[in-house]
PDB file of C-alpha atoms and ligand atoms in Angstrom:
ATOM      1  CA  UNK A 184      96.581 124.238 120.032  1.00 83.00           C
ATOM      2  CA  UNK A 185     100.135 123.422 121.563  1.00 93.00           C
ATOM      3  CA  UNK A 186      99.973 119.667 119.724  1.00 97.00           C
ATOM      4  CA  UNK A 187      98.971 117.792 116.999  1.00 98.00           C
ATOM      5  CA  UNK A 188      97.693 114.259 117.968  1.00 98.00           C
ATOM      6  CA  UNK A 189      94.977 113.927 115.276  1.00 98.00           C
ATOM      7  CA  UNK A 190      92.857 115.311 112.579  1.00 98.00           C
ATOM      8  CA  UNK A 191      89.205 114.031 114.288  1.00 98.00           C
ATOM      9  CA  UNK A 192      87.028 117.268 115.433  1.00 96.00           C
ATOM     10  CA  UNK A 193      89.216 119.822 113.354  1.00 98.00           C
ATOM     11  CA  UNK A 194      87.148 122.304 111.201  1.00 98.00           C
ATOM     12  CA  UNK A 195      87.720 123.606 107.841  1.00 98.00           C
ATOM     13  CA  UNK A 196      88.696 126.752 109.384  1.00 98.00           C
ATOM     14  CA  UNK A 197      91.370 125.285 110.980  1.00 97.00           C
ATOM     15  CA  UNK A 198      92.483 122.836 108.309  1.00 98.00           C
ATOM     16  CA  UNK A 199      92.354 125.388 105.291  1.00 97.00           C
ATOM     17  CA  UNK A 200      95.166 127.989 106.608  1.00 97.00           C
ATOM     18  CA  UNK A 201      97.359 125.121 107.470  1.00 98.00           C
ATOM     19  CA  UNK A 202      96.957 124.097 103.790  1.00 98.00           C
ATOM     20  CA  UNK A 203      97.525 127.321 102.470  1.00 98.00           C
ATOM     21  CA  UNK A 204     100.783 127.924 104.746  1.00 98.00           C
ATOM     22  CA  UNK A 205     102.069 124.454 103.424  1.00 98.00           C
ATOM     23  CA  UNK A 206     101.428 125.674  99.904  1.00 98.00           C
ATOM     24  CA  UNK A 207     103.775 128.453 100.481  1.00 98.00           C
ATOM     25  CA  UNK A 208     106.179 126.319 102.134  1.00 98.00           C
ATOM     26  CA  UNK A 209     105.845 124.146  99.113  1.00 98.00           C
ATOM     27  CA  UNK A 210     106.909 127.100  96.808  1.00 98.00           C
ATOM     28  CA  UNK A 211     109.771 128.287  99.056  1.00 98.00           C
ATOM     29  CA  UNK A 212     111.080 124.899  98.862  1.00 98.00           C
ATOM     30  CA  UNK A 213     111.254 125.011  94.904  1.00 97.00           C
ATOM     31  CA  UNK A 214     112.611 128.231  95.075  1.00 97.00           C
ATOM     32  CA  UNK A 215     115.089 127.414  97.763  1.00 96.00           C
ATOM     33  CA  UNK A 216     114.271 130.336  99.836  1.00 95.00           C
ATOM     34  CA  UNK A 217     113.004 129.240 103.238  1.00 95.00           C
ATOM     35  CA  UNK A 218     113.616 131.586 105.643  1.00 93.00           C
ATOM     36  CA  UNK A 219     116.207 129.872 108.324  1.00 92.00           C
ATOM     37  CA  UNK A 220     114.653 131.818 111.638  1.00 95.00           C
ATOM     38  CA  UNK A 221     111.234 130.431 112.041  1.00 96.00           C
ATOM     39  CA  UNK A 222     112.674 127.986 114.405  1.00 97.00           C
ATOM     40  CA  UNK A 223     115.972 129.296 115.353  1.00 97.00           C
ATOM     41  CA  UNK A 224     116.995 128.184 118.985  1.00 96.00           C
ATOM     42  CA  UNK A 225     114.316 125.457 119.107  1.00 97.00           C
ATOM     43  CA  UNK A 226     114.889 122.038 119.460  1.00 97.00           C
ATOM     44  CA  UNK A 227     112.735 119.276 117.689  1.00 98.00           C
ATOM     45  CA  UNK A 228     113.443 115.602 118.621  1.00 97.00           C
ATOM     46  CA  UNK A 229     112.382 112.663 116.676  1.00 97.00           C
ATOM     47  CA  UNK A 230     111.308 109.850 118.666  1.00 95.00           C
ATOM     48  CA  UNK A 231     110.687 107.046 116.509  1.00 95.00           C
ATOM     49  CA  UNK A 232     109.299 103.405 118.283  1.00 93.00           C
ATOM     50  CA  UNK A 233     108.289 102.195 114.697  1.00 93.00           C
ATOM     51  CA  UNK A 234     110.163 101.963 111.296  1.00 92.00           C
ATOM     52  CA  UNK A 235     110.115 105.227 108.799  1.00 95.00           C
ATOM     53  CA  UNK A 236     111.642 106.397 105.647  1.00 95.00           C
ATOM     54  CA  UNK A 237     109.403 109.414 104.744  1.00 97.00           C
ATOM     55  CA  UNK A 238     108.032 110.543 108.253  1.00 98.00           C
ATOM     56  CA  UNK A 239     111.280 110.716 109.986  1.00 97.00           C
ATOM     57  CA  UNK A 240     113.233 112.275 107.080  1.00 98.00           C
ATOM     58  CA  UNK A 241     111.010 114.744 106.327  1.00 98.00           C
ATOM     59  CA  UNK A 242     110.326 116.075 109.917  1.00 98.00           C
ATOM     60  CA  UNK A 243     114.191 116.095 109.892  1.00 98.00           C
ATOM     61  CA  UNK A 244     114.531 118.098 106.801  1.00 98.00           C
ATOM     62  CA  UNK A 245     111.388 120.268 107.742  1.00 98.00           C
ATOM     63  CA  UNK A 246     112.966 120.953 111.133  1.00 98.00           C
ATOM     64  CA  UNK A 247     116.352 121.843 109.686  1.00 98.00           C
ATOM     65  CA  UNK A 248     114.927 124.303 106.713  1.00 98.00           C
ATOM     66  CA  UNK A 249     113.434 126.381 109.413  1.00 98.00           C
ATOM     67  CA  UNK A 250     116.622 126.363 111.495  1.00 98.00           C
ATOM     68  CA  UNK A 251     115.774 124.150 114.279  1.00 98.00           C
ATOM     69  CA  UNK A 252     118.452 121.848 115.970  1.00 98.00           C
ATOM     70  CA  UNK A 253     117.151 118.794 114.832  1.00 98.00           C
ATOM     71  CA  UNK A 254     118.013 115.156 117.077  1.00 96.00           C
ATOM     72  CA  UNK A 255     116.820 111.748 115.598  1.00 95.00           C
ATOM     73  CA  UNK A 256     116.601 109.265 118.743  1.00 90.00           C
ATOM     74  CA  UNK A 257     117.329 105.710 117.801  1.00 80.00           C
ATOM     75  CA  UNK A 258     114.919 103.867 119.896  1.00 85.00           C
ATOM     76  CA  UNK A 259     116.989 100.874 118.843  1.00 80.00           C
ATOM     77  CA  UNK A 260     120.362 102.473 120.773  1.00 81.00           C
ATOM     78  CA  UNK A 261     118.520 104.116 123.534  1.00 85.00           C
ATOM     79  CA  UNK A 262     117.770 103.487 127.137  1.00 88.00           C
ATOM     80  CA  UNK A 263     114.137 102.155 126.279  1.00 87.00           C
ATOM     81  CA  UNK A 264     116.087  98.679 125.855  1.00 86.00           C
ATOM     82  CA  UNK A 265     117.101  99.015 129.498  1.00 89.00           C
ATOM     83  CA  UNK A 266     113.206  98.826 130.382  1.00 89.00           C
ATOM     84  CA  UNK A 267     112.670 102.711 130.374  1.00 92.00           C
ATOM     85  CA  UNK A 268     109.014 103.281 129.867  1.00 92.00           C
ATOM     86  CA  UNK A 269     107.618 105.455 127.252  1.00 91.00           C
ATOM     87  CA  UNK A 270     106.802 108.382 129.946  1.00 91.00           C
ATOM     88  CA  UNK A 271     110.118 108.176 131.578  1.00 92.00           C
ATOM     89  CA  UNK A 272     111.793 108.750 128.259  1.00 91.00           C
ATOM     90  CA  UNK A 273     109.735 111.460 127.294  1.00 89.00           C
ATOM     91  CA  UNK A 274     110.174 113.047 130.694  1.00 90.00           C
ATOM     92  CA  UNK A 275     113.802 112.883 130.204  1.00 92.00           C
ATOM     93  CA  UNK A 276     113.922 114.354 126.799  1.00 90.00           C
ATOM     94  CA  UNK A 277     111.412 116.855 128.243  1.00 90.00           C
ATOM     95  CA  UNK A 278     113.831 117.936 130.900  1.00 93.00           C
ATOM     96  CA  UNK A 279     116.562 118.811 128.019  1.00 94.00           C
ATOM     97  CA  UNK A 280     114.336 121.922 127.092  1.00 94.00           C
ATOM     98  CA  UNK A 281     112.701 120.133 124.162  1.00 96.00           C
ATOM     99  CA  UNK A 282     110.463 122.327 122.139  1.00 97.00           C
ATOM    100  CA  UNK A 283     109.139 119.800 119.810  1.00 97.00           C
ATOM    101  CA  UNK A 284     108.462 116.125 119.897  1.00 97.00           C
ATOM    102  CA  UNK A 285     107.658 114.097 117.039  1.00 98.00           C
ATOM    103  CA  UNK A 286     106.317 110.867 117.695  1.00 96.00           C
ATOM    104  CA  UNK A 287     105.607 107.464 116.132  1.00 96.00           C
ATOM    105  CA  UNK A 288     104.352 104.624 118.475  1.00 95.00           C
ATOM    106  CA  UNK A 289     102.876 101.110 117.774  1.00 93.00           C
ATOM    107  CA  UNK A 290      99.974 101.957 120.719  1.00 95.00           C
ATOM    108  CA  UNK A 291      97.303 104.100 119.466  1.00 97.00           C
ATOM    109  CA  UNK A 292      97.035 107.074 122.012  1.00 97.00           C
ATOM    110  CA  UNK A 293     100.887 106.805 122.990  1.00 96.00           C
ATOM    111  CA  UNK A 294     101.534 110.653 121.356  1.00 97.00           C
ATOM    112  CA  UNK A 295      98.227 111.868 123.523  1.00 97.00           C
ATOM    113  CA  UNK A 296      99.887 110.515 126.644  1.00 95.00           C
ATOM    114  CA  UNK A 297     102.800 112.084 126.512  1.00 94.00           C
ATOM    115  CA  UNK A 298     100.915 115.330 125.483  1.00 96.00           C
ATOM    116  CA  UNK A 299      99.829 115.333 128.868  1.00 94.00           C
ATOM    117  CA  UNK A 300     103.231 115.107 130.698  1.00 92.00           C
ATOM    118  CA  UNK A 301     105.375 117.140 128.651  1.00 94.00           C
ATOM    119  CA  UNK A 302     105.958 120.921 128.088  1.00 95.00           C
ATOM    120  CA  UNK A 303     106.996 120.259 124.443  1.00 96.00           C
ATOM    121  CA  UNK A 304     104.378 120.501 121.523  1.00 97.00           C
ATOM    122  CA  UNK A 305     103.762 116.406 120.648  1.00 97.00           C
ATOM    123  CA  UNK A 306     103.385 116.124 117.291  1.00 98.00           C
ATOM    124  CA  UNK A 307     101.481 112.617 116.087  1.00 98.00           C
ATOM    125  CA  UNK A 308     103.756 110.972 113.450  1.00 98.00           C
ATOM    126  CA  UNK A 309     101.497 107.890 113.174  1.00 98.00           C
ATOM    127  CA  UNK A 310     100.209 105.738 116.371  1.00 98.00           C
ATOM    128  CA  UNK A 311      99.067 102.297 116.090  1.00 96.00           C
ATOM    129  CA  UNK A 312      95.861 102.156 114.150  1.00 95.00           C
ATOM    130  CA  UNK A 313      94.621 105.489 115.380  1.00 97.00           C
ATOM    131  CA  UNK A 314      95.676 108.541 113.342  1.00 98.00           C
ATOM    132  CA  UNK A 315      98.851 109.824 111.030  1.00 98.00           C
ATOM    133  CA  UNK A 316      97.609 113.596 110.802  1.00 98.00           C
ATOM    134  CA  UNK A 317     100.361 115.098 108.914  1.00 98.00           C
ATOM    135  CA  UNK A 318     100.213 112.137 106.418  1.00 98.00           C
ATOM    136  CA  UNK A 319      96.741 113.000 105.623  1.00 98.00           C
ATOM    137  CA  UNK A 320      97.282 116.672 105.563  1.00 98.00           C
ATOM    138  CA  UNK A 321     100.155 116.115 102.707  1.00 98.00           C
ATOM    139  CA  UNK A 322      97.500 113.961 100.924  1.00 98.00           C
ATOM    140  CA  UNK A 323      94.943 116.651 100.991  1.00 98.00           C
ATOM    141  CA  UNK A 324      97.630 119.136  99.700  1.00 98.00           C
ATOM    142  CA  UNK A 325      98.836 117.100  96.947  1.00 98.00           C
ATOM    143  CA  UNK A 326      94.826 116.710  95.824  1.00 98.00           C
ATOM    144  CA  UNK A 327      94.224 120.270  96.075  1.00 97.00           C
ATOM    145  CA  UNK A 328      97.169 121.246  93.719  1.00 97.00           C
ATOM    146  CA  UNK A 329      95.253 119.178  91.243  1.00 98.00           C
ATOM    147  CA  UNK A 330      91.448 120.108  92.116  1.00 96.00           C
ATOM    148  CA  UNK A 331      91.658 123.088  93.748  1.00 83.00           C
ATOM    149  CA  UNK A 332      89.373 122.170  96.221  1.00 94.00           C
ATOM    150  CA  UNK A 333      88.310 119.111  98.069  1.00 98.00           C
ATOM    151  CA  UNK A 334      84.604 119.760  98.320  1.00 97.00           C
ATOM    152  CA  UNK A 335      82.409 117.470  95.828  1.00 97.00           C
ATOM    153  CA  UNK A 336      85.344 115.438  94.873  1.00 98.00           C
ATOM    154  CA  UNK A 337      85.089 111.020  94.864  1.00 98.00           C
ATOM    155  CA  UNK A 338      87.992 109.676  96.734  1.00 98.00           C
ATOM    156  CA  UNK A 339      88.461 106.025  97.313  1.00 98.00           C
ATOM    157  CA  UNK A 340      90.542 104.710  99.880  1.00 98.00           C
ATOM    158  CA  UNK A 341      91.276 101.142  98.841  1.00 98.00           C
ATOM    159  CA  UNK A 342      92.889  98.007 100.544  1.00 97.00           C
ATOM    160  CA  UNK A 343      93.980  97.426 104.270  1.00 96.00           C
ATOM    161  CA  UNK A 344      91.740 100.374 106.100  1.00 97.00           C
ATOM    162  CA  UNK A 345      91.240  98.438 109.116  1.00 95.00           C
ATOM    163  CA  UNK A 346      94.893  98.835 110.329  1.00 95.00           C
ATOM    164  CA  UNK A 347      95.419 102.161 108.595  1.00 97.00           C
ATOM    165  CA  UNK A 348      95.986 105.226 110.831  1.00 97.00           C
ATOM    166  CA  UNK A 349      96.542 107.032 107.248  1.00 98.00           C
ATOM    167  CA  UNK A 350      93.034 105.834 106.195  1.00 98.00           C
ATOM    168  CA  UNK A 351      91.441 106.999 109.626  1.00 98.00           C
ATOM    169  CA  UNK A 352      93.083 110.450 109.126  1.00 98.00           C
ATOM    170  CA  UNK A 353      92.192 110.916 105.633  1.00 98.00           C
ATOM    171  CA  UNK A 354      88.755 109.903 106.524  1.00 98.00           C
ATOM    172  CA  UNK A 355      88.143 112.507 109.049  1.00 98.00           C
ATOM    173  CA  UNK A 356      89.977 115.403 106.903  1.00 98.00           C
ATOM    174  CA  UNK A 357      88.187 114.324 103.648  1.00 98.00           C
ATOM    175  CA  UNK A 358      84.938 114.124 105.133  1.00 98.00           C
ATOM    176  CA  UNK A 359      85.073 117.351 106.977  1.00 98.00           C
ATOM    177  CA  UNK A 360      86.397 119.092 103.952  1.00 98.00           C
ATOM    178  CA  UNK A 361      83.294 117.896 101.746  1.00 98.00           C
ATOM    179  CA  UNK A 362      84.908 115.022  99.651  1.00 98.00           C
ATOM    180  CA  UNK A 363      82.941 111.802  99.173  1.00 98.00           C
ATOM    181  CA  UNK A 364      84.701 108.784 100.417  1.00 98.00           C
ATOM    182  CA  UNK A 365      84.582 105.281  99.456  1.00 98.00           C
ATOM    183  CA  UNK A 366      86.217 102.578 101.409  1.00 98.00           C
ATOM    184  CA  UNK A 367      87.329  99.393  99.038  1.00 98.00           C
ATOM    185  CA  UNK A 368      88.535  96.254 100.137  1.00 97.00           C
ATOM    186  CA  UNK A 369      87.745  92.803 101.328  1.00 95.00           C
ATOM    187  CA  UNK A 370      85.138  92.515 104.454  1.00 94.00           C
ATOM    188  CA  UNK A 371      88.228  91.436 106.601  1.00 92.00           C
ATOM    189  CA  UNK A 372      89.926  94.573 105.971  1.00 95.00           C
ATOM    190  CA  UNK A 373      87.249  96.789 105.511  1.00 96.00           C
ATOM    191  CA  UNK A 374      84.359  95.767 107.963  1.00 92.00           C
ATOM    192  CA  UNK A 375      80.687  97.524 107.667  1.00 93.00           C
ATOM    193  CA  UNK A 376      81.186  99.180 110.993  1.00 94.00           C
ATOM    194  CA  UNK A 377      83.681 101.740 109.143  1.00 95.00           C
ATOM    195  CA  UNK A 378      80.382 103.089 107.559  1.00 94.00           C
ATOM    196  CA  UNK A 379      79.856 104.973 110.964  1.00 95.00           C
ATOM    197  CA  UNK A 380      82.485 107.272 109.603  1.00 96.00           C
ATOM    198  CA  UNK A 381      80.305 108.824 107.054  1.00 96.00           C
ATOM    199  CA  UNK A 382      81.926 106.893 103.964  1.00 98.00           C
ATOM    200  CA  UNK A 383      80.488 104.475 101.500  1.00 98.00           C
ATOM    201  CA  UNK A 384      81.919 100.776 101.791  1.00 98.00           C
ATOM    202  CA  UNK A 385      82.421  98.730  98.597  1.00 98.00           C
ATOM    203  CA  UNK A 386      83.946  94.959  98.767  1.00 97.00           C
ATOM    204  CA  UNK A 387      84.772  95.043  95.014  1.00 97.00           C
ATOM    205  CA  UNK A 388      87.505  97.567  93.146  1.00 98.00           C
ATOM    206  CA  UNK A 389      85.048  97.138  90.068  1.00 97.00           C
ATOM    207  CA  UNK A 390      82.130  98.912  91.959  1.00 97.00           C
ATOM    208  CA  UNK A 391      84.556 101.046  94.157  1.00 98.00           C
ATOM    209  CA  UNK A 392      86.649 103.040  91.612  1.00 98.00           C
ATOM    210  CA  UNK A 393      83.769 103.567  88.967  1.00 97.00           C
ATOM    211  CA  UNK A 394      83.926 107.187  88.391  1.00 97.00           C
ATOM    212  CA  UNK A 395      86.372 108.145  91.232  1.00 98.00           C
ATOM    213  CA  UNK A 396      88.400 111.394  91.078  1.00 98.00           C
ATOM    214  CA  UNK A 397      91.360 109.971  93.389  1.00 98.00           C
ATOM    215  CA  UNK A 398      92.321 106.616  93.931  1.00 98.00           C
ATOM    216  CA  UNK A 399      94.604 106.257  97.326  1.00 98.00           C
ATOM    217  CA  UNK A 400      95.785 102.667  97.941  1.00 98.00           C
ATOM    218  CA  UNK A 401      97.147 101.331 101.085  1.00 98.00           C
ATOM    219  CA  UNK A 402      99.851  98.622 102.223  1.00 95.00           C
ATOM    220  CA  UNK A 403      98.529  95.408 103.809  1.00 92.00           C
ATOM    221  CA  UNK A 404      99.694  96.046 107.115  1.00 87.00           C
ATOM    222  CA  UNK A 405     100.947  92.349 108.046  1.00 85.00           C
ATOM    223  CA  UNK A 406     102.698  93.518 111.185  1.00 85.00           C
ATOM    224  CA  UNK A 407      99.226  94.423 112.713  1.00 85.00           C
ATOM    225  CA  UNK A 408      97.616  90.971 111.589  1.00 84.00           C
ATOM    226  CA  UNK A 409      97.666  87.559 113.131  1.00 74.00           C
ATOM    227  CA  UNK A 410      99.801  85.265 111.076  1.00 68.00           C
ATOM    228  CA  UNK A 411      96.603  82.849 110.094  1.00 70.00           C
ATOM    229  CA  UNK A 412      94.853  85.895 108.768  1.00 73.00           C
ATOM    230  CA  UNK A 413      97.535  87.451 106.254  1.00 81.00           C
ATOM    231  CA  UNK A 414      96.240  86.919 102.805  1.00 81.00           C
ATOM    232  CA  UNK A 415      98.682  85.981 100.174  1.00 88.00           C
ATOM    233  CA  UNK A 416     100.086  87.968  97.884  1.00 90.00           C
ATOM    234  CA  UNK A 417      99.069  86.794  94.725  1.00 92.00           C
ATOM    235  CA  UNK A 418      95.437  86.284  95.698  1.00 93.00           C
ATOM    236  CA  UNK A 419      95.096  89.634  97.244  1.00 94.00           C
ATOM    237  CA  UNK A 420      96.779  91.315  93.978  1.00 96.00           C
ATOM    238  CA  UNK A 421      94.295  89.241  91.873  1.00 96.00           C
ATOM    239  CA  UNK A 422      90.964  90.755  93.521  1.00 96.00           C
ATOM    240  CA  UNK A 423      92.240  94.332  94.759  1.00 96.00           C
ATOM    241  CA  UNK A 424      95.566  95.153  93.399  1.00 97.00           C
ATOM    242  CA  UNK A 425      95.188  98.487  91.273  1.00 98.00           C
ATOM    243  CA  UNK A 426      96.237  97.718  87.596  1.00 98.00           C
ATOM    244  CA  UNK A 427      95.554  99.582  84.354  1.00 98.00           C
ATOM    245  CA  UNK A 428      92.392  97.653  83.657  1.00 98.00           C
ATOM    246  CA  UNK A 429      90.870  98.843  87.335  1.00 98.00           C
ATOM    247  CA  UNK A 430      92.267 102.345  87.005  1.00 98.00           C
ATOM    248  CA  UNK A 431      90.436 102.830  83.656  1.00 98.00           C
ATOM    249  CA  UNK A 432      87.223 102.525  85.718  1.00 98.00           C
ATOM    250  CA  UNK A 433      88.016 105.560  87.612  1.00 98.00           C
ATOM    251  CA  UNK A 434      87.732 109.293  85.794  1.00 97.00           C
ATOM    252  CA  UNK A 435      89.703 109.827  82.890  1.00 95.00           C
ATOM    253  CA  UNK A 436      93.258 111.453  84.762  1.00 95.00           C
ATOM    254  CA  UNK A 437      91.849 110.381  88.298  1.00 98.00           C
ATOM    255  CA  UNK A 438      94.939 110.929  90.605  1.00 98.00           C
ATOM    256  CA  UNK A 439      96.792 107.689  92.014  1.00 98.00           C
ATOM    257  CA  UNK A 440      98.176 108.017  95.377  1.00 98.00           C
ATOM    258  CA  UNK A 441     100.259 105.639  97.839  1.00 98.00           C
ATOM    259  CA  UNK A 442     101.524 107.011 101.303  1.00 98.00           C
ATOM    260  CA  UNK A 443     104.337 104.442 101.081  1.00 96.00           C
ATOM    261  CA  UNK A 444     106.148 102.292 101.681  1.00 96.00           C
ATOM    262  CA  UNK A 445     104.606 100.435  98.523  1.00 96.00           C
ATOM    263  CA  UNK A 446     104.430  96.888  98.033  1.00 94.00           C
ATOM    264  CA  UNK A 447     104.498  96.598  94.169  1.00 97.00           C
ATOM    265  CA  UNK A 448     102.687  93.733  93.072  1.00 95.00           C
ATOM    266  CA  UNK A 449     100.706  93.219  96.204  1.00 94.00           C
ATOM    267  CA  UNK A 450      98.632  96.231  96.287  1.00 95.00           C
ATOM    268  CA  UNK A 451      99.619  98.248  93.120  1.00 98.00           C
ATOM    269  CA  UNK A 452     100.965  97.561  90.039  1.00 97.00           C
ATOM    270  CA  UNK A 453     104.361  99.414  88.684  1.00 98.00           C
ATOM    271  CA  UNK A 454     102.580 100.034  85.334  1.00 97.00           C
ATOM    272  CA  UNK A 455     100.186 102.426  87.211  1.00 98.00           C
ATOM    273  CA  UNK A 456     102.579 103.365  90.312  1.00 98.00           C
ATOM    274  CA  UNK A 457     104.928 105.159  87.705  1.00 98.00           C
ATOM    275  CA  UNK A 458     102.245 106.498  85.076  1.00 98.00           C
ATOM    276  CA  UNK A 459     101.606 109.838  84.505  1.00 98.00           C
ATOM    277  CA  UNK A 460      98.611 109.635  86.703  1.00 98.00           C
ATOM    278  CA  UNK A 461     100.415 108.933  89.819  1.00 98.00           C
ATOM    279  CA  UNK A 462     101.524 111.586  92.286  1.00 98.00           C
ATOM    280  CA  UNK A 463     103.186 109.615  94.901  1.00 98.00           C
ATOM    281  CA  UNK A 464     106.622 111.433  94.642  1.00 98.00           C
ATOM    282  CA  UNK A 465     104.435 114.749  94.915  1.00 98.00           C
ATOM    283  CA  UNK A 466     102.679 113.479  97.947  1.00 98.00           C
ATOM    284  CA  UNK A 467     106.374 112.999  99.387  1.00 98.00           C
ATOM    285  CA  UNK A 468     107.437 116.323  98.325  1.00 98.00           C
ATOM    286  CA  UNK A 469     104.592 117.868 100.095  1.00 98.00           C
ATOM    287  CA  UNK A 470     105.103 115.708 103.173  1.00 98.00           C
ATOM    288  CA  UNK A 471     108.175 118.157 103.809  1.00 98.00           C
ATOM    289  CA  UNK A 472     106.328 121.473 102.990  1.00 98.00           C
ATOM    290  CA  UNK A 473     102.968 120.152 105.533  1.00 98.00           C
ATOM    291  CA  UNK A 474     105.744 119.364 108.037  1.00 98.00           C
ATOM    292  CA  UNK A 475     107.182 122.850 108.105  1.00 98.00           C
ATOM    293  CA  UNK A 476     103.685 124.393 108.238  1.00 98.00           C
ATOM    294  CA  UNK A 477     102.918 122.335 111.297  1.00 98.00           C
ATOM    295  CA  UNK A 478     106.287 122.962 113.166  1.00 98.00           C
ATOM    296  CA  UNK A 479     105.613 126.680 112.404  1.00 98.00           C
ATOM    297  CA  UNK A 480     102.111 126.657 113.457  1.00 97.00           C
ATOM    298  CA  UNK A 481     102.935 124.739 116.730  1.00 97.00           C
ATOM    299  CA  UNK A 482     105.794 127.175 117.471  1.00 96.00           C
ATOM    300  CA  UNK A 483     104.037 130.224 116.860  1.00 91.00           C
ATOM    301  CA  UNK A 484     100.941 129.213 119.152  1.00 87.00           C
ATOM    302  CA  UNK A 485     103.603 128.486 121.909  1.00 77.00           C
ATOM    303  CA  UNK A 486     104.735 132.071 121.599  1.00 73.00           C
ATOM    304  CA  UNK A 487     101.560 133.568 121.742  1.00 57.00           C
ATOM    305  CA  UNK A 488     100.487 134.301 125.566  1.00 50.00           C
TER     306      UNK A 488
HETATM  307  N1   CP B 635     103.709 107.274 105.072  1.00 77.08           N
HETATM  308  C1   CP B 635     104.584 106.983 106.074  1.00 77.08           C
HETATM  309  O1   CP B 635     104.227 107.188 107.040  1.00 77.08           O
HETATM  310  O2   CP B 635     105.771 106.427 105.387  1.00 77.08           O
HETATM  311  P1   CP B 635     107.005 106.075 106.579  1.00 77.08           P
HETATM  312  O3   CP B 635     106.613 104.635 107.283  1.00 77.08           O
HETATM  313  O4   CP B 635     107.988 105.710 105.673  1.00 77.08           O
HETATM  314  O5   CP B 635     107.391 107.156 107.248  1.00 77.08           O
END
């Protein structure tokens, strides 16, 4: 398809080749032998209405490594601040013959809305509490590098699932690929209705982490909570923080993952975030490779009549 808006409804036949291509880009990145002509003559605009370190930078690197002209639009200094609507901003960028529009927005569905209005290929770089597809793809690639296959793995996604687009995209991808997914957290952040997504729900870390192959931690998304409902960092860490004692309930050598940004001492202790079991930096590295694969695929699909 022309856009990447989410992973819901994608099939293993669509996901697997994308991960294979990303793996080949990961190897080319390491050997610094990336072909520079894949996106030559193409223009990519990063349009981020919410903060980002990893996603924005890695889309920029991915585009540049493949030869695209990349522009980071700073919304803070744009005409959005003069009252221009999202659709008018997108129409303006489209008129400049943009090929790829990478969008992060606080409203779920904003990238899908733009995709209906512009000729550019739209990539969802995180929309509200909906999806963050390239994050789940890079998580899957990282896991696959350690386990060969995602089928049959037990994965615990822990913490603020309710507000997490990362969790939602990971649930779609991992269940589609045959992993067994557990959500772990307090009932306020892991409500029972999430069970409809084909996952198990646990409200205690001690139950949820037992025998899992992968522990994926999530940040408390305070910016999406009303102020009276924000848990105190100390209480949260006491009951739902990942420390060595809790990690030892998982399989020996279970992978520790976090999409970032981490809040050390809130959802994760430094002793595990920086341990041999942590693949958090590898996730960042795979982020560039996955975004290269996505940009490559979308550009080729536009060339095919
Ligand atoms: N994981 C992630 O989306 O990080 P950023 O907010 O830094 O892009």
